[in-house]
Backbone as a chain_set.jsonl record, in Angstrom:
{"seq": "XXXXXXXXXXXXXXXXXXXXXXXXXXXXXXXXXXXXXXXXXXXXXXXXXXXXXXXXXXXXXXXXXXXXXXXXXXXXXXXXXXXXXXXXXXXXXXXXXXXXXXXXXXXXXXXXXXXXXXXXXXXXXXXXXXXXXXXXXXXXXXXXXXXXXXXXXXXXXXXXXXXXXXXXXXXXXXXXXXXXXXXXXXXXXXXXXXXXXXXXXXXXXXXXXXX", "coords": {"N": [[25.457, -10.172, -4.024], [24.49, -13.545, -4.67], [26.378, -16.334, -6.065], [24.752, -17.564, -8.029], [22.881, -15.555, -8.515], [24.536, -13.625, -9.621], [25.297, -14.804, -12.035], [22.817, -14.974, -13.348], [22.249, -12.255, -13.463], [24.308, -11.308, -15.154], [23.657, -12.576, -17.581], [21.088, -11.493, -18.089], [21.713, -8.79, -18.181], [23.46, -8.55, -20.403], [21.72, -9.271, -22.441], [19.874, -7.152, -22.33], [21.63, -4.964, -22.74], [22.58, -5.313, -25.322], [20.311, -5.147, -26.774], [19.558, -2.821, -28.07], [21.574, -2.377, -29.768], [25.131, -2.311, -29.757], [26.486, -0.229, -27.307], [24.394, 1.578, -27.4], [22.477, 1.729, -25.413], [21.017, 3.889, -23.088], [22.658, 5.564, -20.311], [21.065, 5.991, -18.051], [19.222, 3.944, -18.248], [20.814, 1.744, -17.895], [21.707, 2.192, -15.264], [19.256, 1.995, -13.922], [18.49, -0.665, -14.395], [20.618, -2.069, -13.177], [20.353, -1.181, -10.532], [17.79, -2.199, -9.885], [18.302, -4.961, -10.045], [20.143, -5.246, -7.974], [18.698, -4.504, -5.602], [16.887, -6.525, -5.536], [18.365, -8.679, -4.93], [19.691, -11.201, -2.67], [21.436, -10.04, -0.882], [20.696, -7.357, -0.539], [17.953, -7.23, -0.363], [15.039, -6.131, 1.25], [16.245, -4.144, 2.726], [16.239, -0.903, 4.285], [15.401, 2.392, 2.971], [17.243, 4.195, 3.961], [19.429, 2.537, 4.626], [20.068, 1.531, 2.077], [20.768, 3.907, 0.786], [23.104, 4.597, 2.16], [24.687, 2.411, 1.464], [24.919, 2.577, -1.353], [25.792, 5.138, -1.739], [24.226, 7.389, -2.41], [21.492, 9.799, -2.265], [18.579, 9.41, -0.095], [16.285, 10.295, -1.315], [16.901, 9.942, -4.004], [17.102, 7.168, -4.0], [14.422, 6.427, -3.536], [13.225, 7.405, -5.868], [14.476, 5.825, -7.829], [13.584, 3.305, -6.979], [10.796, 3.443, -7.457], [10.709, 3.92, -10.258], [12.032, 1.632, -11.169], [10.294, -0.374, -10.326], [8.015, 0.235, -11.846], [9.034, -0.242, -14.355], [10.066, -2.888, -14.376], [8.443, -4.601, -12.908], [5.293, -6.317, -12.475], [2.562, -4.462, -11.835], [0.37, -4.732, -9.207], [-2.213, -3.373, -7.894], [-4.128, -4.145, -5.919], [-2.817, -6.181, -4.463], [-0.663, -4.739, -3.458], [-1.901, -2.792, -1.816], [-3.165, -4.5, -0.041], [-0.953, -5.48, 1.251], [-0.14, -3.229, 2.673], [-2.281, -2.977, 4.463], [-2.05, -5.415, 5.845], [0.354, -4.99, 7.151], [-0.38, -2.985, 8.889], [-2.132, -4.423, 10.486], [-0.39, -6.248, 11.695], [1.169, -4.525, 13.208], [-0.598, -3.477, 14.969], [-1.46, -0.859, 14.806], [-3.932, 0.3, 14.5], [-5.017, 0.666, 16.966], [-4.073, 3.044, 17.801], [-5.566, 5.102, 16.872], [-6.363, 8.464, 16.638], [-8.311, 11.231, 17.226], [-9.889, 10.42, 15.156], [-8.164, 9.673, 13.095], [-5.344, 7.957, 11.581], [-1.83, 7.37, 11.457], [0.133, 6.261, 8.77], [3.017, 4.566, 7.912], [4.922, 4.904, 5.031], [7.363, 3.943, 3.466], [8.053, 2.688, 1.129], [7.936, 3.766, -2.138], [6.179, 2.843, -4.074], [4.033, 1.749, -2.677], [3.114, 4.076, -1.498], [2.33, 5.513, -3.786], [0.206, 3.895, -4.756], [-1.609, 3.942, -2.615], [-2.179, 6.654, -2.456], [-3.458, 6.939, -4.925], [-5.657, 5.261, -4.534], [-7.091, 6.684, -2.591], [-7.518, 9.107, -3.961], [-9.121, 8.38, -6.172], [-11.447, 7.987, -4.896], [-12.359, 10.384, -4.154], [-10.884, 11.602, -2.145], [-8.079, 13.188, -0.737], [-4.585, 12.564, -0.16], [-3.191, 13.042, 3.058], [-0.452, 14.365, 4.544], [2.007, 14.166, 7.187], [4.585, 16.206, 8.738], [6.662, 14.625, 8.059], [7.181, 13.236, 5.019], [6.923, 10.588, 4.495], [4.978, 9.587, 6.003], [1.659, 9.022, 5.98], [-1.494, 10.373, 6.729], [-4.607, 9.115, 7.557], [-8.166, 8.978, 7.545], [-10.358, 7.308, 9.882], [-12.662, 6.245, 8.703], [-11.92, 6.044, 6.0], [-9.823, 4.277, 6.245], [-11.184, 1.992, 7.075], [-12.654, 1.535, 4.748], [-10.562, 0.946, 2.989], [-9.616, -1.443, 4.112], [-11.882, -3.15, 3.913], [-12.28, -3.295, 1.149], [-10.16, -4.809, 0.376], [-10.102, -7.161, 1.714], [-10.415, -10.651, 1.718], [-12.797, -11.968, 2.421], [-14.677, -10.025, 2.588], [-17.043, -9.355, 1.166], [-18.952, -11.318, 1.857], [-19.151, -11.154, 4.628], [-19.456, -8.578, 5.514], [-22.002, -7.492, 6.112], [-22.677, -8.791, 8.505], [-20.716, -7.807, 10.197], [-21.423, -5.102, 10.314], [-23.962, -5.283, 11.544], [-23.288, -6.427, 14.014], [-21.496, -4.645, 15.21], [-22.538, -2.072, 15.14], [-24.671, -0.625, 17.215], [-27.049, 0.761, 17.039], [-29.873, -0.076, 15.536], [-31.365, 1.152, 13.553], [-29.518, 2.653, 12.146], [-27.767, 0.664, 11.113], [-29.608, -0.629, 9.497], [-30.173, 1.314, 7.564], [-27.75, 1.383, 6.241], [-27.537, -1.171, 5.129], [-29.883, -1.678, 3.758], [-31.814, -2.988, 1.092], [-29.844, -4.559, 0.034], [-27.399, -3.503, -1.293], [-24.403, -3.005, -3.335], [-21.018, -3.684, -2.13], [-19.501, -1.339, -2.298], [-21.535, 0.617, -2.344], [-22.597, 0.222, 0.184], [-20.43, 0.981, 1.766], [-20.283, 3.672, 1.061], [-22.692, 4.557, 2.138], [-22.187, 4.037, 4.809], [-20.137, 5.89, 5.415], [-21.61, 8.225, 5.182], [-23.077, 8.254, 7.481], [-21.652, 9.36, 9.565], [-20.368, 8.164, 11.874], [-19.399, 7.705, 15.328], [-16.055, 7.836, 16.791], [-15.458, 5.64, 18.455], [-17.192, 3.631, 17.537], [-16.284, 3.357, 14.899], [-13.695, 2.418, 15.39], [-14.253, -0.076, 16.501], [-15.444, -1.314, 14.316], [-13.285, -1.35, 12.52], [-11.429, -2.942, 13.923], [-12.804, -5.375, 13.943], [-12.998, -5.804, 11.193], [-10.351, -6.307, 10.53], [-10.051, -8.971, 11.145], [-10.83, -10.361, 8.937], [-8.756, -10.82, 7.272]], "CA": [[24.738, -11.154, -4.838], [24.966, -14.92, -4.626], [26.939, -16.733, -7.365], [23.663, -17.81, -8.978], [22.316, -14.254, -8.875], [25.494, -12.946, -10.497], [25.207, -15.425, -13.36], [21.547, -14.538, -13.941], [22.384, -10.826, -13.749], [25.162, -11.135, -16.334], [22.874, -12.983, -18.756], [20.016, -10.514, -18.329], [22.307, -7.498, -18.538], [23.948, -8.61, -21.784], [20.541, -9.261, -23.318], [19.368, -5.781, -22.364], [22.638, -4.043, -23.264], [22.721, -5.497, -26.768], [18.99, -5.094, -27.418], [19.452, -1.613, -28.889], [22.831, -2.222, -30.487], [26.256, -2.086, -28.862], [26.748, 1.147, -26.912], [23.241, 2.46, -27.621], [21.601, 1.792, -24.241], [21.318, 5.077, -22.276], [23.206, 5.306, -18.978], [19.987, 5.937, -17.052], [18.612, 2.617, -18.334], [21.777, 0.828, -17.277], [21.632, 2.421, -13.812], [17.973, 1.499, -13.421], [18.531, -2.128, -14.428], [21.559, -2.532, -12.151], [19.735, -0.906, -9.229], [16.711, -3.167, -9.677], [18.903, -6.271, -9.779], [20.783, -5.218, -6.662], [17.749, -4.494, -4.477], [16.18, -7.798, -5.53], [19.311, -9.724, -4.539], [19.631, -11.622, -1.271], [22.275, -9.155, -0.078], [20.08, -6.053, -0.282], [16.496, -7.336, -0.271], [14.469, -5.803, 2.55], [16.929, -3.029, 3.382], [15.509, 0.367, 4.29], [15.941, 3.419, 2.076], [18.424, 4.737, 4.638], [20.528, 1.58, 4.47], [20.449, 1.495, 0.667], [21.445, 5.165, 0.478], [24.46, 4.487, 2.692], [25.41, 1.387, 0.707], [25.188, 2.988, -2.735], [26.377, 6.47, -1.757], [23.332, 8.39, -3.005], [20.496, 10.268, -1.299], [17.364, 8.609, 0.061], [15.344, 10.754, -2.343], [17.288, 9.245, -5.238], [16.738, 5.755, -3.811], [12.972, 6.294, -3.723], [12.932, 7.612, -7.287], [14.919, 4.622, -8.54], [12.688, 2.205, -6.603], [9.526, 3.582, -8.16], [10.929, 3.737, -11.692], [12.379, 0.232, -11.402], [9.068, -1.162, -10.169], [7.155, 0.49, -13.003], [9.658, -0.788, -15.547], [10.399, -4.31, -14.336], [7.496, -5.41, -12.146], [3.875, -6.252, -12.814], [1.936, -3.724, -10.737], [-0.909, -5.272, -8.758], [-2.651, -2.45, -6.837], [-4.816, -4.846, -4.831], [-1.817, -6.864, -3.641], [0.137, -3.715, -2.782], [-2.709, -2.213, -0.743], [-3.362, -5.553, 0.956], [0.297, -5.523, 2.017], [-0.19, -2.097, 3.609], [-3.25, -3.327, 5.506], [-1.489, -6.496, 6.658], [1.374, -4.398, 8.016], [-1.118, -2.302, 9.952], [-2.654, -5.451, 11.386], [0.727, -6.8, 12.457], [1.689, -3.519, 14.131], [-1.679, -3.057, 15.865], [-1.537, 0.602, 14.77], [-5.307, 0.791, 14.548], [-5.322, 1.009, 18.357], [-3.562, 4.386, 18.046], [-6.421, 6.091, 16.223], [-6.498, 9.673, 17.444], [-9.142, 12.227, 16.546], [-10.465, 9.836, 13.943], [-7.18, 9.453, 12.04], [-4.202, 7.118, 11.909], [-0.655, 7.619, 10.629], [0.64, 5.065, 8.111], [4.365, 4.741, 7.385], [5.002, 4.445, 3.643], [8.723, 4.14, 2.952], [8.062, 2.186, -0.245], [7.244, 4.743, -2.986], [5.099, 2.2, -4.823], [2.902, 1.704, -1.749], [2.618, 5.456, -1.381], [1.651, 5.832, -5.047], [-1.052, 3.165, -4.861], [-2.542, 4.408, -1.588], [-2.617, 7.98, -2.897], [-4.429, 6.758, -6.013], [-6.857, 4.679, -3.93], [-7.825, 7.775, -1.957], [-7.895, 10.097, -4.97], [-10.233, 7.887, -6.99], [-12.651, 7.99, -4.059], [-12.648, 11.764, -3.788], [-10.191, 11.995, -0.916], [-6.666, 13.415, -1.019], [-3.658, 12.137, 0.879], [-2.799, 14.063, 4.032], [0.836, 13.966, 5.094], [2.565, 14.877, 8.332], [5.822, 16.866, 8.334], [7.437, 13.549, 7.425], [6.446, 12.881, 3.807], [6.756, 9.142, 4.41], [3.881, 9.229, 6.911], [0.365, 9.486, 5.483], [-2.553, 10.375, 7.747], [-5.848, 8.687, 6.917], [-9.298, 8.949, 8.475], [-10.808, 5.968, 10.258], [-13.636, 5.77, 7.718], [-11.189, 5.653, 4.793], [-9.074, 3.07, 6.582], [-12.145, 0.891, 7.032], [-12.94, 1.292, 3.33], [-9.382, 0.285, 2.437], [-9.588, -2.816, 4.614], [-12.993, -3.935, 3.39], [-12.13, -3.514, -0.286], [-9.037, -5.7, 0.101], [-10.24, -8.376, 2.511], [-10.928, -11.729, 0.873], [-14.149, -12.385, 2.783], [-15.445, -8.818, 2.903], [-18.378, -9.362, 0.572], [-19.878, -12.217, 2.542], [-19.23, -10.934, 6.071], [-19.605, -7.161, 5.846], [-23.303, -7.255, 6.74], [-22.634, -9.264, 9.883], [-19.879, -6.86, 10.944], [-22.235, -3.902, 10.548], [-25.022, -5.585, 12.525], [-22.74, -6.752, 15.332], [-20.706, -3.557, 15.786], [-23.34, -0.843, 15.233], [-25.764, -0.978, 18.12], [-28.279, 1.419, 16.593], [-30.404, -0.888, 14.442], [-31.841, 2.026, 12.475], [-28.336, 3.015, 11.353], [-27.336, -0.512, 10.347], [-30.631, -0.895, 8.479], [-29.979, 2.279, 6.472], [-26.539, 1.014, 5.501], [-27.685, -2.457, 4.446], [-31.192, -1.801, 3.095], [-31.843, -3.232, -0.345], [-28.693, -5.383, -0.35], [-26.59, -2.858, -2.332], [-23.038, -3.512, -3.477], [-20.128, -3.317, -1.03], [-19.162, 0.075, -2.463], [-22.685, 1.415, -1.922], [-22.687, 0.108, 1.637], [-19.374, 1.813, 2.335], [-20.706, 5.066, 0.869], [-23.739, 4.825, 3.128], [-21.567, 4.038, 6.133], [-19.463, 7.178, 5.588], [-22.621, 9.279, 5.315], [-23.675, 8.197, 8.816], [-20.833, 10.111, 10.527], [-20.295, 7.38, 13.1], [-18.4, 8.193, 16.278], [-14.764, 7.166, 16.693], [-15.5, 4.347, 19.136], [-17.845, 2.674, 16.641], [-15.373, 3.123, 13.774], [-12.601, 1.573, 15.864], [-14.746, -1.446, 16.657], [-15.627, -1.836, 12.958], [-11.958, -1.611, 11.965], [-10.866, -4.095, 14.621], [-13.503, -6.565, 13.455], [-12.654, -5.989, 9.78], [-9.012, -6.878, 10.459], [-10.12, -10.429, 11.278], [-11.157, -10.959, 7.642], [-7.522, -11.118, 6.542]], "C": [[25.334, -12.543, -4.632], [25.573, -15.267, -5.98], [25.862, -16.956, -8.425], [23.033, -16.501, -9.451], [23.237, -13.497, -9.825], [25.438, -13.501, -11.915], [23.945, -14.96, -14.077], [21.615, -13.062, -14.325], [23.197, -10.592, -15.019], [24.404, -11.485, -17.61], [21.83, -11.931, -19.105], [20.588, -9.167, -18.779], [22.793, -7.488, -19.988], [22.792, -8.578, -22.775], [19.997, -7.846, -23.466], [20.348, -4.842, -23.067], [22.753, -4.117, -24.781], [21.407, -5.324, -27.52], [18.827, -3.891, -28.335], [20.69, -1.39, -29.755], [23.939, -1.847, -29.522], [26.468, -0.596, -28.587], [25.576, 2.096, -27.028], [22.344, 2.621, -26.396], [21.974, 2.998, -23.379], [21.811, 4.705, -20.876], [22.101, 5.184, -17.939], [19.297, 4.575, -17.059], [19.522, 1.573, -17.706], [21.702, 0.947, -15.759], [20.359, 1.817, -13.227], [17.97, -0.021, -13.363], [19.434, -2.669, -13.323], [20.967, -2.33, -10.758], [18.652, -1.929, -8.915], [17.275, -4.537, -9.327], [19.511, -6.322, -8.384], [19.772, -5.294, -5.524], [16.897, -5.76, -4.429], [17.074, -8.938, -5.048], [19.206, -10.026, -3.051], [20.388, -10.66, -0.363], [21.556, -7.876, 0.333], [18.561, -6.1, -0.116], [16.024, -7.014, 1.148], [15.162, -4.674, 3.284], [16.089, -1.759, 3.288], [16.13, 1.333, 3.284], [17.22, 4.021, 2.655], [19.635, 3.829, 4.433], [21.009, 1.515, 3.025], [21.205, 2.757, 0.27], [22.892, 5.131, 0.964], [25.299, 3.508, 1.88], [25.836, 1.886, -0.666], [25.72, 4.417, -2.859], [25.555, 7.519, -2.477], [22.266, 8.759, -1.979], [19.298, 9.325, -1.212], [16.305, 9.017, -0.958], [15.622, 10.058, -3.669], [16.924, 7.764, -5.161], [15.256, 5.553, -4.083], [12.57, 6.471, -5.181], [13.305, 6.376, -8.101], [14.004, 3.437, -8.24], [11.386, 2.256, -7.393], [9.698, 3.326, -9.65], [11.261, 2.289, -12.034], [11.146, -0.657, -11.298], [8.16, -1.001, -11.381], [7.717, -0.148, -14.268], [9.735, -2.323, -15.525], [9.427, -5.191, -13.552], [6.093, -5.3, -12.724], [3.153, -5.62, -11.624], [0.554, -4.292, -10.441], [-1.407, -4.403, -7.595], [-3.299, -3.151, -5.65], [-3.811, -5.516, -3.89], [-0.985, -5.865, -2.843], [-0.631, -3.123, -1.606], [-2.989, -3.239, 0.352], [-2.125, -5.669, 1.846], [0.337, -4.4, 3.049], [-1.115, -2.426, 4.778], [-2.688, -4.4, 6.426], [-0.408, -5.971, 7.605], [0.726, -3.649, 9.179], [-1.633, -3.299, 10.981], [-1.547, -5.965, 12.296], [1.233, -5.823, 13.51], [0.665, -3.074, 15.164], [-1.837, -1.533, 15.895], [-2.958, 1.124, 14.887], [-5.702, 1.206, 15.959], [-4.886, 2.438, 18.686], [-4.381, 5.457, 17.334], [-6.634, 7.283, 17.154], [-7.259, 10.715, 16.643], [-9.625, 11.71, 15.191], [-9.484, 9.546, 12.837], [-6.028, 8.589, 12.533], [-3.065, 7.447, 10.958], [-0.134, 6.294, 10.075], [2.016, 5.366, 7.529], [4.458, 4.117, 5.996], [6.388, 4.744, 3.086], [8.829, 3.696, 1.499], [7.289, 3.159, -1.138], [6.109, 4.144, -3.802], [3.852, 2.076, -3.95], [2.273, 3.083, -1.614], [1.814, 5.84, -2.62], [0.28, 5.177, -5.119], [-2.063, 3.629, -3.824], [-3.053, 5.808, -1.933], [-3.683, 7.856, -3.983], [-5.74, 6.185, -5.493], [-7.72, 5.78, -3.325], [-8.352, 8.762, -2.994], [-9.101, 9.654, -5.782], [-11.537, 7.822, -6.214], [-12.939, 9.381, -3.498], [-11.974, 12.247, -2.532], [-8.712, 12.141, -1.227], [-5.803, 12.997, 0.166], [-3.283, 13.312, 1.772], [-1.511, 13.598, 4.698], [1.19, 14.783, 6.329], [3.804, 15.627, 7.83], [6.775, 15.874, 7.673], [6.646, 13.044, 6.22], [6.307, 11.375, 3.614], [5.628, 8.658, 5.317], [2.588, 9.857, 6.412], [-0.671, 9.358, 6.586], [-3.881, 10.099, 7.056], [-6.964, 8.618, 7.954], [-9.714, 7.512, 8.748], [-11.774, 5.399, 9.226], [-12.947, 5.307, 6.446], [-10.366, 4.398, 5.044], [-9.988, 1.853, 6.54], [-12.471, 0.526, 5.586], [-11.784, 0.541, 2.674], [-9.34, -1.181, 2.847], [-10.662, -3.664, 3.946], [-12.838, -4.23, 1.9], [-11.017, -4.504, -0.611], [-9.026, -6.94, 0.993], [-10.933, -9.449, 1.678], [-12.389, -12.059, 1.163], [-15.08, -11.201, 3.03], [-16.878, -8.888, 2.403], [-19.38, -10.17, 1.356], [-20.083, -11.874, 4.016], [-19.432, -9.474, 6.481], [-20.909, -6.9, 6.59], [-23.292, -7.653, 8.21], [-21.798, -8.332, 10.756], [-20.682, -5.61, 11.288], [-23.269, -4.16, 11.638], [-24.457, -5.789, 13.928], [-22.041, -5.571, 16.005], [-21.45, -2.228, 15.889], [-24.601, -1.16, 16.03], [-27.1, -0.364, 17.712], [-28.808, 0.681, 15.36], [-30.909, -0.045, 13.275], [-30.685, 2.412, 11.553], [-27.887, 1.837, 10.496], [-28.328, -0.843, 9.245], [-30.477, 0.051, 7.293], [-28.777, 1.908, 5.608], [-26.77, -0.212, 4.625], [-28.961, -2.596, 3.626], [-31.063, -2.007, 1.592], [-30.683, -4.044, -0.865], [-27.869, -4.757, -1.47], [-25.2, -3.49, -2.418], [-22.199, -3.073, -2.281], [-19.77, -1.835, -1.107], [-20.304, 0.972, -1.992], [-22.838, 1.385, -0.401], [-21.637, 0.984, 2.319], [-19.7, 3.296, 2.196], [-21.757, 5.452, 1.907], [-23.147, 4.913, 4.538], [-20.877, 5.372, 6.404], [-20.464, 8.304, 5.833], [-23.234, 9.318, 6.715], [-22.89, 8.991, 9.863], [-20.777, 9.413, 11.885], [-19.214, 7.921, 14.03], [-17.143, 7.324, 16.217], [-14.777, 5.784, 17.334], [-16.12, 3.278, 18.242], [-16.943, 2.342, 15.459], [-14.22, 2.213, 14.183], [-13.052, 0.129, 16.017], [-14.975, -2.1, 15.298], [-14.284, -2.213, 12.336], [-11.339, -2.847, 12.601], [-11.498, -5.393, 14.13], [-13.129, -6.855, 12.002], [-11.276, -6.615, 9.619], [-9.047, -8.404, 10.496], [-10.44, -11.119, 9.959], [-9.917, -11.308, 6.839], [-6.93, -12.439, 7.008]], "O": [[26.542, -12.689, -4.443], [25.315, -14.566, -6.958], [26.039, -16.58, -9.584], [22.695, -16.349, -10.624], [22.769, -12.806, -10.73], [25.522, -12.746, -12.884], [23.984, -14.597, -15.253], [21.108, -12.66, -15.373], [22.822, -9.776, -15.861], [24.499, -10.769, -18.607], [21.7, -11.527, -20.26], [20.022, -8.495, -19.641], [22.56, -6.522, -20.715], [22.878, -7.935, -23.822], [19.697, -7.394, -24.571], [19.944, -4.022, -23.891], [22.994, -3.109, -25.444], [21.383, -5.351, -28.751], [18.039, -3.937, -29.279], [20.835, -0.347, -30.393], [23.692, -1.125, -28.555], [26.611, 0.2, -29.515], [25.726, 3.294, -26.785], [21.536, 3.549, -26.341], [23.13, 3.123, -22.974], [21.433, 3.67, -20.327], [22.196, 4.353, -17.035], [18.842, 4.1, -16.019], [19.054, 0.633, -17.064], [21.641, -0.057, -15.051], [20.388, 1.203, -12.161], [17.498, -0.604, -12.386], [19.069, -3.61, -12.617], [21.07, -3.21, -9.904], [18.601, -2.465, -7.808], [16.78, -5.2, -8.415], [19.401, -7.335, -7.693], [19.961, -6.062, -4.581], [16.26, -6.045, -3.414], [16.591, -10.04, -4.788], [18.701, -9.218, -2.272], [20.02, -10.484, 0.799], [21.779, -7.365, 1.431], [17.952, -5.091, 0.24], [16.544, -7.557, 2.123], [14.716, -4.277, 4.361], [15.33, -1.567, 2.338], [17.244, 1.118, 2.808], [18.163, 4.319, 1.922], [20.726, 4.296, 4.106], [22.211, 1.451, 2.771], [22.17, 2.693, -0.492], [23.797, 5.584, 0.263], [26.482, 3.747, 1.637], [26.966, 1.655, -1.097], [26.061, 4.858, -3.957], [26.106, 8.436, -3.086], [22.148, 8.107, -0.942], [19.035, 8.546, -2.128], [15.52, 8.184, -1.411], [14.701, 9.637, -4.369], [16.487, 7.177, -6.151], [14.873, 4.615, -4.782], [11.683, 5.775, -5.675], [12.54, 5.936, -8.96], [13.682, 2.655, -9.135], [10.931, 1.246, -7.93], [8.911, 2.59, -10.244], [10.826, 1.775, -13.065], [10.974, -1.584, -12.089], [7.604, -1.977, -11.883], [6.96, -0.55, -15.152], [9.495, -2.973, -16.542], [9.582, -6.412, -13.539], [5.752, -4.314, -13.378], [3.14, -6.186, -10.53], [-0.317, -4.328, -11.309], [-1.066, -4.662, -6.441], [-3.046, -2.79, -4.501], [-3.941, -5.427, -2.669], [-0.643, -6.117, -1.688], [-0.076, -2.967, -0.518], [-3.045, -2.893, 1.532], [-2.236, -5.924, 3.045], [0.798, -4.602, 4.173], [-0.777, -2.184, 5.936], [-2.829, -4.311, 7.646], [-0.274, -6.455, 8.73], [1.222, -3.678, 10.306], [-1.578, -3.055, 12.186], [-1.732, -6.102, 13.505], [1.676, -6.236, 14.581], [1.004, -2.379, 16.122], [-2.294, -0.978, 16.894], [-3.174, 2.256, 15.32], [-6.618, 2.009, 16.135], [-5.275, 2.987, 19.717], [-3.934, 6.597, 17.207], [-7.034, 7.124, 18.307], [-6.889, 11.037, 15.514], [-9.75, 12.461, 14.222], [-9.902, 9.204, 11.73], [-5.767, 8.497, 13.733], [-3.297, 7.764, 9.791], [0.022, 5.323, 10.815], [2.173, 6.304, 6.748], [4.117, 2.95, 5.806], [6.563, 5.691, 2.32], [9.604, 4.261, 0.727], [6.095, 3.362, -0.919], [5.177, 4.852, -4.182], [2.737, 2.276, -4.432], [1.051, 3.226, -1.616], [0.738, 6.426, -2.508], [-0.699, 5.821, -5.496], [-3.256, 3.703, -4.119], [-4.228, 6.11, -1.724], [-4.684, 8.572, -3.967], [-6.814, 6.573, -5.952], [-8.935, 5.806, -3.523], [-9.5, 9.2, -2.914], [-10.0, 10.451, -6.052], [-12.605, 7.626, -6.794], [-13.657, 9.538, -2.511], [-12.436, 13.202, -1.908], [-8.144, 11.293, -1.916], [-6.22, 13.064, 1.322], [-3.084, 14.43, 1.3], [-1.486, 12.551, 5.344], [0.747, 15.919, 6.5], [4.045, 15.677, 6.624], [7.592, 16.247, 6.831], [5.561, 12.486, 6.382], [5.647, 10.929, 2.674], [5.356, 7.46, 5.391], [2.44, 11.079, 6.419], [-0.716, 8.351, 7.293], [-4.237, 10.769, 6.087], [-6.731, 8.244, 9.103], [-9.455, 6.613, 7.947], [-11.717, 4.211, 8.907], [-13.334, 4.293, 5.866], [-10.227, 3.553, 4.159], [-9.605, 0.802, 6.027], [-12.553, -0.653, 5.241], [-12.001, -0.389, 1.897], [-9.061, -2.055, 2.026], [-10.386, -4.765, 3.47], [-13.226, -5.304, 1.439], [-10.93, -4.988, -1.739], [-8.044, -7.682, 1.016], [-11.93, -9.173, 1.01], [-13.141, -12.393, 0.246], [-16.15, -11.361, 3.617], [-17.814, -8.528, 3.117], [-20.531, -9.762, 1.509], [-21.094, -12.266, 4.598], [-19.563, -9.175, 7.668], [-20.925, -6.172, 7.582], [-23.83, -6.941, 9.058], [-22.132, -8.096, 11.917], [-20.628, -5.119, 12.416], [-23.431, -3.349, 12.549], [-25.068, -5.378, 14.914], [-21.996, -5.498, 17.233], [-21.039, -1.349, 16.645], [-25.482, -1.88, 15.561], [-28.159, -0.916, 18.011], [-28.249, 0.806, 14.271], [-30.878, -0.493, 12.129], [-30.849, 2.49, 10.336], [-27.654, 1.989, 9.297], [-27.931, -1.291, 8.169], [-30.632, -0.363, 6.144], [-28.791, 2.098, 4.391], [-26.259, -0.286, 3.507], [-29.096, -3.556, 2.868], [-30.314, -1.307, 0.911], [-30.538, -4.21, -2.076], [-27.652, -5.398, -2.498], [-24.874, -4.4, -1.657], [-22.607, -2.202, -1.512], [-19.741, -1.152, -0.084], [-20.069, 1.974, -1.316], [-23.166, 2.396, 0.22], [-21.917, 1.643, 3.321], [-19.427, 4.085, 3.101], [-21.709, 6.541, 2.48], [-23.551, 5.749, 5.346], [-21.01, 5.929, 7.494], [-20.194, 9.226, 6.603], [-23.845, 10.318, 7.092], [-23.415, 9.267, 10.942], [-21.1, 10.007, 12.914], [-18.237, 8.52, 13.581], [-17.162, 6.223, 15.666], [-14.168, 4.853, 16.806], [-15.632, 2.148, 18.192], [-16.844, 1.182, 15.058], [-13.813, 1.339, 13.418], [-12.302, -0.792, 15.693], [-14.733, -3.296, 15.134], [-14.157, -3.262, 11.705], [-10.789, -3.7, 11.905], [-10.806, -6.391, 13.927], [-12.962, -8.013, 11.621], [-11.048, -7.373, 8.676], [-8.166, -9.057, 9.936], [-10.334, -12.342, 9.866], [-10.006, -12.014, 5.835], [-5.886, -12.859, 6.507]]}, "num_chains": 1, "name": "protein.A"}
């Protein structure tokens, strides 16, 4: 921690420690607060779970549990921002080019990202599919496109143009866009078309440009 971070930590810790009366704060609450302060500090910010586990002398599983609990306790959870971060990381890594058999693997070391992506899929009737590595989630191309479009700033205004330009069969694009339905309805219609992988990849690549 920097000197300024240490001063702020001491002030915040004393406020929390005395909030329930001297000696009344449970140890688990103390551990959670200290852990949160440490991983937010300049010294540890951005470190991997592996690096944090080595630094603090606990398992990576424990690190992930503390990360999630600390986020839920001390952060304002913004699902849209979290999912947008996942998409932006995919864009930066160009992982969409590795689509195989209609699916892509997404690395989710951050337990909060994993939680939000699992919920995103679940609320749309789709369950998370993991590889042998529980930090790698496998998602279908159609669901990935849905994730991108729902979190792209310009999706609403440009989705129609993407559909028309990337789907060569005009009858298919017309079925998706007919009646100017909502973005969600359009995405539902798109999934029902069972488009081939090449078309889905072109849609995803084009959708990435909206970020």
